[in-house]
PDB file of N, CA, C and O in Angstrom:
ATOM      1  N   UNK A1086       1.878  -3.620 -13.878  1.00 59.00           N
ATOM      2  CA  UNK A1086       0.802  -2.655 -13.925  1.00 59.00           C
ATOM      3  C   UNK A1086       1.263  -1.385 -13.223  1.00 59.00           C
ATOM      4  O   UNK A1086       1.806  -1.523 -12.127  1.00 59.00           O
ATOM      5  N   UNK A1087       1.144  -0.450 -13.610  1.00 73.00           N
ATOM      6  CA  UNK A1087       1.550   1.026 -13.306  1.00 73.00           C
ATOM      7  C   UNK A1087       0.454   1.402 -12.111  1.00 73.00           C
ATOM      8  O   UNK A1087      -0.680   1.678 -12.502  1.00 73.00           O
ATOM      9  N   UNK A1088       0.615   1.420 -11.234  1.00 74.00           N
ATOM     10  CA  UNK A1088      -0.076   1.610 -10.325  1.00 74.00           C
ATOM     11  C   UNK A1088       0.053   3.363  -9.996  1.00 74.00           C
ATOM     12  O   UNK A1088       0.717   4.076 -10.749  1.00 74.00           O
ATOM     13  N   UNK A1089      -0.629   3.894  -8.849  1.00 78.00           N
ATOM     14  CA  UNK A1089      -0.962   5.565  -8.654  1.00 78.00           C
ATOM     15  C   UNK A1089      -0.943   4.983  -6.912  1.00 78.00           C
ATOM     16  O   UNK A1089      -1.134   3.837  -6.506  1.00 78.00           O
ATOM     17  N   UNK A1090      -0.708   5.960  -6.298  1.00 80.00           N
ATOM     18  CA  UNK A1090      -0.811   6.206  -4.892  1.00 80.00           C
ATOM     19  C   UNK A1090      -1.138   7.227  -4.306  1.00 80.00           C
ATOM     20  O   UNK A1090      -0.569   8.294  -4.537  1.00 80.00           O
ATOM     21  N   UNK A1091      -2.048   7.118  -3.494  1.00 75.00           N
ATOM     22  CA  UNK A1091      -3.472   8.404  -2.974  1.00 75.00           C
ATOM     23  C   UNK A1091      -2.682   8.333  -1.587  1.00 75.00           C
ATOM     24  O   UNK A1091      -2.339   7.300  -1.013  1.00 75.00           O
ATOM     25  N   UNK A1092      -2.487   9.511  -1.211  1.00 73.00           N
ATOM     26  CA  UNK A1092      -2.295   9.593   0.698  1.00 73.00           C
ATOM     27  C   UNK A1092      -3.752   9.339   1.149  1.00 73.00           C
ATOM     28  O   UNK A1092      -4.739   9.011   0.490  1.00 73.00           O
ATOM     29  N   UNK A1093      -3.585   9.600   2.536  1.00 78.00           N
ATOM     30  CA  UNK A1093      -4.865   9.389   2.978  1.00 78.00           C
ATOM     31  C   UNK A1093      -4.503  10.205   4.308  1.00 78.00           C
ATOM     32  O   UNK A1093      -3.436  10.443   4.874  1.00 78.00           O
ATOM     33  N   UNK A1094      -5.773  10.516   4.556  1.00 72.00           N
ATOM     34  CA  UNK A1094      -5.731  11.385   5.673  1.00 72.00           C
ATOM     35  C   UNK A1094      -5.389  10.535   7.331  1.00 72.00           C
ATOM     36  O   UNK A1094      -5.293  11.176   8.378  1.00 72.00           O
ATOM     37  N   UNK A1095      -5.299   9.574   7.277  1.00 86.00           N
ATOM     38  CA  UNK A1095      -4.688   9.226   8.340  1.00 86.00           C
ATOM     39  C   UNK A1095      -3.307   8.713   8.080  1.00 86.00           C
ATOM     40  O   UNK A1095      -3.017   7.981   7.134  1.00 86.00           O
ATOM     41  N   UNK A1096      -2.405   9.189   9.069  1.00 88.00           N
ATOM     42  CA  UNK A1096      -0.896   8.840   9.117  1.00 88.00           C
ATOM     43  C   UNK A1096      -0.455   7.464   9.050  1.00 88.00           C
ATOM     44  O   UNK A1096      -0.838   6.647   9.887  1.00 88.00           O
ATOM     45  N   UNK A1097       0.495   7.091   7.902  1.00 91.00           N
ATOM     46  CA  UNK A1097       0.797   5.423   8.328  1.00 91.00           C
ATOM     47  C   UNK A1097      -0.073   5.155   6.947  1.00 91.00           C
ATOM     48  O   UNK A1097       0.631   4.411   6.264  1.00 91.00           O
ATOM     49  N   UNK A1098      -1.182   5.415   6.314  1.00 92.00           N
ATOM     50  CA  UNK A1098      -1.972   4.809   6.195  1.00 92.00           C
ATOM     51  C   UNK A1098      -2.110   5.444   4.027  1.00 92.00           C
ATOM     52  O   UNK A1098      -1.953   6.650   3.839  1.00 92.00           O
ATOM     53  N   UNK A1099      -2.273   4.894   3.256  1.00 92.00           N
ATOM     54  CA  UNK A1099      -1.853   4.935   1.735  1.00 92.00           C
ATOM     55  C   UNK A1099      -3.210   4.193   1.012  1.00 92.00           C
ATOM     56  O   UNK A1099      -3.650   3.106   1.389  1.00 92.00           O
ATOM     57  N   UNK A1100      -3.793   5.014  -0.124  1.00 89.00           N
ATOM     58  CA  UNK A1100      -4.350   4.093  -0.740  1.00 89.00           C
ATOM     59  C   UNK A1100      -3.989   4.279  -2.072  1.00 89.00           C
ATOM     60  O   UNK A1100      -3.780   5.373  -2.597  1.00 89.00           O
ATOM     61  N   UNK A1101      -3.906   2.937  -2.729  1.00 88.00           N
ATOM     62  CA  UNK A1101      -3.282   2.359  -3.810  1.00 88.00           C
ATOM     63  C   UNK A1101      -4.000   2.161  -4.867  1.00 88.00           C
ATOM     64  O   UNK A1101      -4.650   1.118  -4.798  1.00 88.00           O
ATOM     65  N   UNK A1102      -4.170   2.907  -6.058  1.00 83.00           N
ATOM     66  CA  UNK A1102      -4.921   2.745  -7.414  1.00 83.00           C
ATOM     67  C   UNK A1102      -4.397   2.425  -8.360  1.00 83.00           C
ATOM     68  O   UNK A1102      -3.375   3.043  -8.657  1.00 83.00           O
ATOM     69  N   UNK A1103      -4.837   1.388  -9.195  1.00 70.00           N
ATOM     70  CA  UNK A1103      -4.476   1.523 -10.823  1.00 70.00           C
ATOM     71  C   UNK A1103      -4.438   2.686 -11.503  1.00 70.00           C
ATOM     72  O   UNK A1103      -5.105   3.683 -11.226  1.00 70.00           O
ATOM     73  N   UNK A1104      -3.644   2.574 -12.418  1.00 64.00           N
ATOM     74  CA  UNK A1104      -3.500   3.812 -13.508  1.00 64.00           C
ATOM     75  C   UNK A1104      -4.792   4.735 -14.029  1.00 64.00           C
ATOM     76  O   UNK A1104      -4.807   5.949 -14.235  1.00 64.00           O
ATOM     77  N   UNK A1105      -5.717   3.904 -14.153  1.00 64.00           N
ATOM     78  CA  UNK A1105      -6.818   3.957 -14.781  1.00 64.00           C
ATOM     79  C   UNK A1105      -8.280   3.641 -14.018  1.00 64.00           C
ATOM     80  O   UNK A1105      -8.525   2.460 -14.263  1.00 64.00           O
ATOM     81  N   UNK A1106      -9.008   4.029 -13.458  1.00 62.00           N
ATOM     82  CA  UNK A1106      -9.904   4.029 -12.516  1.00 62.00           C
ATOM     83  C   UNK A1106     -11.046   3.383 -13.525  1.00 62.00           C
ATOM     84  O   UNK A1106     -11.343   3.838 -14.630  1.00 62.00           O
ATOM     85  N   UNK A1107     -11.629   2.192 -12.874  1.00 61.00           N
ATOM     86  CA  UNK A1107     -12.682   1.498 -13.838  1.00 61.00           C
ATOM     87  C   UNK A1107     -13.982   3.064 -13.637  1.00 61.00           C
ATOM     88  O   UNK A1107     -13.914   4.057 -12.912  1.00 61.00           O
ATOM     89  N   UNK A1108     -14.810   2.716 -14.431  1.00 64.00           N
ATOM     90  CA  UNK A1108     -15.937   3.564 -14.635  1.00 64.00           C
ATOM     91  C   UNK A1108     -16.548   3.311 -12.876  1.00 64.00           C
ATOM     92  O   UNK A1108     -16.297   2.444 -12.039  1.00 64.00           O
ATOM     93  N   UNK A1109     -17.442   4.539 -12.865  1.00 62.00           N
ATOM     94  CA  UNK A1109     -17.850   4.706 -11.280  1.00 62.00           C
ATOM     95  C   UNK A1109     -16.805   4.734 -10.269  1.00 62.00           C
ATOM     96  O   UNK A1109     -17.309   5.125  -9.216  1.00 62.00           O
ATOM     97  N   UNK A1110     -15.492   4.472 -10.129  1.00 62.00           N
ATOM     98  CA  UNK A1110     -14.763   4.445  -9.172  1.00 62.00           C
ATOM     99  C   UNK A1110     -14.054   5.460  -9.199  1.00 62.00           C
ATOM    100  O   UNK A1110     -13.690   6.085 -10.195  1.00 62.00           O
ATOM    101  N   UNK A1111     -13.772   5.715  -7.832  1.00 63.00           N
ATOM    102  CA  UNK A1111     -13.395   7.005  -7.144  1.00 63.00           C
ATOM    103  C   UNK A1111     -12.058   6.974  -6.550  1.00 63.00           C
ATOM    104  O   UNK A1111     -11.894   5.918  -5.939  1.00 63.00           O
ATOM    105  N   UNK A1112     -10.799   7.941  -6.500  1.00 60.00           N
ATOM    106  CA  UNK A1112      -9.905   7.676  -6.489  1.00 60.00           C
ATOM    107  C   UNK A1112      -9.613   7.083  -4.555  1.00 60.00           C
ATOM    108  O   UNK A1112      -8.639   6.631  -3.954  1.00 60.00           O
ATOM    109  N   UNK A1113     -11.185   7.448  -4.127  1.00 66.00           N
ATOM    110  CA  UNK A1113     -10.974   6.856  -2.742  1.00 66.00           C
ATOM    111  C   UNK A1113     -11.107   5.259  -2.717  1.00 66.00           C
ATOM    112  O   UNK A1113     -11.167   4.749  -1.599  1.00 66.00           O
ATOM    113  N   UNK A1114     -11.168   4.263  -4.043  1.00 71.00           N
ATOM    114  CA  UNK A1114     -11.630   3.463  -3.950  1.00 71.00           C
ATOM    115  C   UNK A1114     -10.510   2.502  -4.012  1.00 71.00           C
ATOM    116  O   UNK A1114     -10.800   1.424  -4.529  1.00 71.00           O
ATOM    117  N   UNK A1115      -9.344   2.644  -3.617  1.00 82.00           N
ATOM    118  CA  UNK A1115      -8.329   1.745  -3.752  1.00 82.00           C
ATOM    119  C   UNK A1115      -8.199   0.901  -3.062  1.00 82.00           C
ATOM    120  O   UNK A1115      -9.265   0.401  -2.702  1.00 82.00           O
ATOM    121  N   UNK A1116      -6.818   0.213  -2.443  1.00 88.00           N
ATOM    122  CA  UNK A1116      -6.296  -0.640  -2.057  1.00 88.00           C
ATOM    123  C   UNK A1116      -5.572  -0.339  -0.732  1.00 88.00           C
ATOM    124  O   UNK A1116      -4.390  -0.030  -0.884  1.00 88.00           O
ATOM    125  N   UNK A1117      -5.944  -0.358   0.308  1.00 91.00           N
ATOM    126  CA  UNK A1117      -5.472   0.302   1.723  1.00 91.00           C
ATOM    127  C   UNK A1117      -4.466  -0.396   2.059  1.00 91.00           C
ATOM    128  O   UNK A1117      -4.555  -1.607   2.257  1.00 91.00           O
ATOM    129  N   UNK A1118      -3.131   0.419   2.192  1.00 93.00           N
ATOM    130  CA  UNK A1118      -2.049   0.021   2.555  1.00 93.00           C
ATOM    131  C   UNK A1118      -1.278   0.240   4.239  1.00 93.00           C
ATOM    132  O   UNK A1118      -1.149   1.442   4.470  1.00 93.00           O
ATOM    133  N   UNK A1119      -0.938  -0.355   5.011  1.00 93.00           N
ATOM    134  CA  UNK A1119      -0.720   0.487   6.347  1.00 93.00           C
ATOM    135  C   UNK A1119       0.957  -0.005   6.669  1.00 93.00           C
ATOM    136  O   UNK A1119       1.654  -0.893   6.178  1.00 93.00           O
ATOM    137  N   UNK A1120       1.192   0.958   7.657  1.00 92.00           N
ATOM    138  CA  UNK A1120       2.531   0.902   7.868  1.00 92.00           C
ATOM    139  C   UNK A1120       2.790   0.908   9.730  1.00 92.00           C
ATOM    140  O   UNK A1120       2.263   1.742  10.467  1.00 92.00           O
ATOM    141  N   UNK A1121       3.404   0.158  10.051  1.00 89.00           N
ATOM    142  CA  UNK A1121       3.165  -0.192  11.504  1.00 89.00           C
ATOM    143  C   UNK A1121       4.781   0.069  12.210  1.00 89.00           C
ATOM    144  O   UNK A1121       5.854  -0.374  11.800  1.00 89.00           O
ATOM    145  N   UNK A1122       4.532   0.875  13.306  1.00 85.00           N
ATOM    146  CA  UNK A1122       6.053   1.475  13.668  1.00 85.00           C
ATOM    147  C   UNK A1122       6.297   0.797  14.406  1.00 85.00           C
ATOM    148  O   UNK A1122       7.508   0.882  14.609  1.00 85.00           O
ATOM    149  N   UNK A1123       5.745  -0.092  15.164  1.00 78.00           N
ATOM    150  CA  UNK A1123       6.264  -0.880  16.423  1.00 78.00           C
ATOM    151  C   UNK A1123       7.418  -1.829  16.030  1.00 78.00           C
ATOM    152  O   UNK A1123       7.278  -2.351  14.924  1.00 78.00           O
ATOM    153  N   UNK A1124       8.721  -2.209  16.842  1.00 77.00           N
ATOM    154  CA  UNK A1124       9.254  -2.983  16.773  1.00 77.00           C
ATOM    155  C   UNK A1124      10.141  -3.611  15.555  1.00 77.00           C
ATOM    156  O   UNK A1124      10.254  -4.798  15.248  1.00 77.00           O
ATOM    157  N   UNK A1125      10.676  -2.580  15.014  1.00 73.00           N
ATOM    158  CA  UNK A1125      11.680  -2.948  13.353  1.00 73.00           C
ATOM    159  C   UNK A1125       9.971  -2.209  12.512  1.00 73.00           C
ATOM    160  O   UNK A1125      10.056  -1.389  11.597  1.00 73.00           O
ATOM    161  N   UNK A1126       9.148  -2.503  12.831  1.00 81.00           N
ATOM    162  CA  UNK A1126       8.081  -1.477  11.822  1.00 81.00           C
ATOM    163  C   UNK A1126       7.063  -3.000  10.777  1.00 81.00           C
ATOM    164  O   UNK A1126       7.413  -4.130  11.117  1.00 81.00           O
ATOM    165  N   UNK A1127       6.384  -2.955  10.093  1.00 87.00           N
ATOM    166  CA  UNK A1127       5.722  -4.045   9.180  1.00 87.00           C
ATOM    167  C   UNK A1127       4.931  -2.984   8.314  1.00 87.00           C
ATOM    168  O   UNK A1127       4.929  -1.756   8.403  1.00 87.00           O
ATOM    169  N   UNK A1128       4.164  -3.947   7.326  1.00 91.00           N
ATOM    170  CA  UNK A1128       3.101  -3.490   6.238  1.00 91.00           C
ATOM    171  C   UNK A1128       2.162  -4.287   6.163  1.00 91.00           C
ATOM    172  O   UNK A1128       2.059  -5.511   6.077  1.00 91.00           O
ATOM    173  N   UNK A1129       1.379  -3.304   6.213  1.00 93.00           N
ATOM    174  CA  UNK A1129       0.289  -4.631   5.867  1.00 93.00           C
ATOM    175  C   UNK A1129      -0.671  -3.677   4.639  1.00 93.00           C
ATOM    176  O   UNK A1129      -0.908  -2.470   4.597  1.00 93.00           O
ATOM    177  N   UNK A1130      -0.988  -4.568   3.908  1.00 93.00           N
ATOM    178  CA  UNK A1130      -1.736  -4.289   2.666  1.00 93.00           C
ATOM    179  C   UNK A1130      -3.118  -5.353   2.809  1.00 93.00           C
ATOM    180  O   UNK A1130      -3.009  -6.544   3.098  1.00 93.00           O
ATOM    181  N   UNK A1131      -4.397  -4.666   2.549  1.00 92.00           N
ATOM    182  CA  UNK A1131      -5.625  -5.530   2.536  1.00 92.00           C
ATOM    183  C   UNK A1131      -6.072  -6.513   1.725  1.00 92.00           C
ATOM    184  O   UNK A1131      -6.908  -7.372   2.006  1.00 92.00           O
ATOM    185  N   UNK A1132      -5.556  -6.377   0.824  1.00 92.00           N
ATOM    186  CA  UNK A1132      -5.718  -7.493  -0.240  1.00 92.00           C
ATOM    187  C   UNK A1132      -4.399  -8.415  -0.097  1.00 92.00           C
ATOM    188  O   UNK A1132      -4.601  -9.628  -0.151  1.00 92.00           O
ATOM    189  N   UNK A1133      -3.185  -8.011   0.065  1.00 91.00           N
ATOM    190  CA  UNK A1133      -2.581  -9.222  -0.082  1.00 91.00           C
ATOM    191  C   UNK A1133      -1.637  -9.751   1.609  1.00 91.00           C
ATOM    192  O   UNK A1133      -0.756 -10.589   1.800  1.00 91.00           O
ATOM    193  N   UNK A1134      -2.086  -9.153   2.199  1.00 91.00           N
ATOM    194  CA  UNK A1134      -1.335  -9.611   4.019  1.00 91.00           C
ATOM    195  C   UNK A1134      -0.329  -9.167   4.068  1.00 91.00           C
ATOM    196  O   UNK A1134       0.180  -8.590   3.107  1.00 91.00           O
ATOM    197  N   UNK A1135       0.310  -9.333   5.354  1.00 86.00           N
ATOM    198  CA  UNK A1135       1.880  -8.776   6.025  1.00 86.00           C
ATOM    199  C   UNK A1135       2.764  -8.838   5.200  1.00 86.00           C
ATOM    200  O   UNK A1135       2.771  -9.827   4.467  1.00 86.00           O
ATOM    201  N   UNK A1136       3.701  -7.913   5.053  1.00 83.00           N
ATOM    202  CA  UNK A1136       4.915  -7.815   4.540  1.00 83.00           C
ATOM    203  C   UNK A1136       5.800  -7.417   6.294  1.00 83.00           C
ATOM    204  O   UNK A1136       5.567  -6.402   6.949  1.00 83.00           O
ATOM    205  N   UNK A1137       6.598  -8.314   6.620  1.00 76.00           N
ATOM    206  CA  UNK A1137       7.272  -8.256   8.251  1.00 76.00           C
ATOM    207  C   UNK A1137       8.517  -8.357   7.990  1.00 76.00           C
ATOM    208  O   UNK A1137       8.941  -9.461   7.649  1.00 76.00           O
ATOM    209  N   UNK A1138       9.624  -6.967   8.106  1.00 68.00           N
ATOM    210  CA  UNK A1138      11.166  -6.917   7.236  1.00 68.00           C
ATOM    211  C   UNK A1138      11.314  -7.643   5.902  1.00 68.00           C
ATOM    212  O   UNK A1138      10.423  -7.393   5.091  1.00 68.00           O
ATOM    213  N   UNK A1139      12.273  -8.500   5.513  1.00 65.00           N
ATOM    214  CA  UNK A1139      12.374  -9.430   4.608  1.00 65.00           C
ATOM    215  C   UNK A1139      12.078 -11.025   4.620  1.00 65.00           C
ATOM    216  O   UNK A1139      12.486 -11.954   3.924  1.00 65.00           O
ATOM    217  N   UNK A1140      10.979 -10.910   5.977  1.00 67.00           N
ATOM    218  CA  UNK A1140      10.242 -12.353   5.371  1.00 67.00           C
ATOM    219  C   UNK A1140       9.699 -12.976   3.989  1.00 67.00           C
ATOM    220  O   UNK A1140       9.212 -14.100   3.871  1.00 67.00           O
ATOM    221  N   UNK A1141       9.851 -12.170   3.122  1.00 76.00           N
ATOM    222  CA  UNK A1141       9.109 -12.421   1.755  1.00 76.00           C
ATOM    223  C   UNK A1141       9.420 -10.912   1.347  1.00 76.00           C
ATOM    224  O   UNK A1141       9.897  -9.867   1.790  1.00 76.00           O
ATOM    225  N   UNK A1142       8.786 -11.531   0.112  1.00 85.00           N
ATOM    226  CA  UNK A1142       8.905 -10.064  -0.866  1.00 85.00           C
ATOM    227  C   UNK A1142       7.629  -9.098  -1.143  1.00 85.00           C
ATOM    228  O   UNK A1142       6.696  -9.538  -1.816  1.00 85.00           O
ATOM    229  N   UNK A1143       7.597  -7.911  -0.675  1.00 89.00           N
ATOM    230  CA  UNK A1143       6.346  -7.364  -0.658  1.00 89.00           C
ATOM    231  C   UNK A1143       5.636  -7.471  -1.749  1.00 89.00           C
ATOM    232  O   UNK A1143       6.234  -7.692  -2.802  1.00 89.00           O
ATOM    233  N   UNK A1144       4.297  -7.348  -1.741  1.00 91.00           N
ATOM    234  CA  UNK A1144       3.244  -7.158  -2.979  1.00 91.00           C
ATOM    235  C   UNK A1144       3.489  -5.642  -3.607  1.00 91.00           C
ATOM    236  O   UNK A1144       4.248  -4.783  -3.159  1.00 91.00           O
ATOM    237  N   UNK A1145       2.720  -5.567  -4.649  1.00 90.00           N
ATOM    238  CA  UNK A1145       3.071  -4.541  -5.533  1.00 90.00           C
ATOM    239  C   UNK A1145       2.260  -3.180  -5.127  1.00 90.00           C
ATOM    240  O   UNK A1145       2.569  -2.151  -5.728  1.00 90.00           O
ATOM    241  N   UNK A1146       1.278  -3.133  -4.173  1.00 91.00           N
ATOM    242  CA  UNK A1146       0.623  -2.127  -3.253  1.00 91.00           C
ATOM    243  C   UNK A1146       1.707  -1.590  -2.876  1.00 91.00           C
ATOM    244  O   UNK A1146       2.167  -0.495  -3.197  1.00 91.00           O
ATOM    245  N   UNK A1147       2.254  -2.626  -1.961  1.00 91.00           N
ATOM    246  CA  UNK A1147       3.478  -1.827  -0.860  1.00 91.00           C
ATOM    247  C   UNK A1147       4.936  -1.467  -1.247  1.00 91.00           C
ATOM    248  O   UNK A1147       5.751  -0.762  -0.653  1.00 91.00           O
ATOM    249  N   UNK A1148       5.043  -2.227  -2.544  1.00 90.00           N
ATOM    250  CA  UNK A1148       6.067  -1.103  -3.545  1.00 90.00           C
ATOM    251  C   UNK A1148       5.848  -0.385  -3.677  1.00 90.00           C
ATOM    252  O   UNK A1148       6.625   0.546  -3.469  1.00 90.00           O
ATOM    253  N   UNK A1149       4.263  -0.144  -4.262  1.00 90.00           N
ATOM    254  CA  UNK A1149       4.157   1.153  -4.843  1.00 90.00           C
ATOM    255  C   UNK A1149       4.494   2.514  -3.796  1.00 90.00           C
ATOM    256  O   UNK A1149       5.164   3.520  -4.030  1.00 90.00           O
ATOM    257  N   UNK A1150       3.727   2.095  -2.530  1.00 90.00           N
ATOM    258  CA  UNK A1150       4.070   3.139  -1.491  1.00 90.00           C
ATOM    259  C   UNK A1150       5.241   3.593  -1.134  1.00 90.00           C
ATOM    260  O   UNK A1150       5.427   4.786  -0.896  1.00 90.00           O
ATOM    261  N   UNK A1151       6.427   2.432  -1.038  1.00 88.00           N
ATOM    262  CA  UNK A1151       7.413   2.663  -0.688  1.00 88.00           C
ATOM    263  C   UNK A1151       8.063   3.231  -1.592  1.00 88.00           C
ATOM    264  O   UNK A1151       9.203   3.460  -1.189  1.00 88.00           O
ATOM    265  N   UNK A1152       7.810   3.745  -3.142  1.00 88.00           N
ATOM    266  CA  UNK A1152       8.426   4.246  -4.163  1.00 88.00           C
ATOM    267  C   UNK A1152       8.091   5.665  -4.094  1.00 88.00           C
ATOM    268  O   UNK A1152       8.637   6.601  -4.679  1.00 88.00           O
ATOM    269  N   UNK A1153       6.967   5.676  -3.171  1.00 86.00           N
ATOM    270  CA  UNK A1153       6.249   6.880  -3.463  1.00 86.00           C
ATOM    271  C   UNK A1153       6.815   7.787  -1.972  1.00 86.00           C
ATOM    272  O   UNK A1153       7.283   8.919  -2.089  1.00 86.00           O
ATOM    273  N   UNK A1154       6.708   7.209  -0.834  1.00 82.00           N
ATOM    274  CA  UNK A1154       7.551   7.735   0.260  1.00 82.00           C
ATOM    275  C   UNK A1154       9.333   8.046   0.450  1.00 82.00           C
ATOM    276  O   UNK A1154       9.771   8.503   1.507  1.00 82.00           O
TER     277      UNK A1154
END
């Protein structure tokens, strides 16, 4: 799925949309992505949990961001 990526006015911090915004939804209505500097750094995405270095393979939120940064 072709995803879109919204900054957001706080630093660290990304929200994540589909291509295509269902009816009524607003491009503020995405998928909040965050980025954490402490200590080697992490991700965390709200819908799908931590991404912590290469413990696993990130979800497709936190690709998207990282494609986009």
């Amino acid at each position: 799925m072709n995803r879109k990526v919204v900054s957001c006015p706080v630093e660290g911090t990304w929200l994540v949309n589909d291509s295509v915004l269902a009816f009524g939804k607003s491009p503020a209505s995405g998928v909040a992505v965050h980025r954490y500097q402490g200590r080697g750094g992490w991700w965390t995405c709200e819908r799908c949990g931590s991404f912590v270095n290469n413990t696993r393979e990130p979800c497709e939120h936190i690709k998207a961001v990282i494609r986009e940064i």
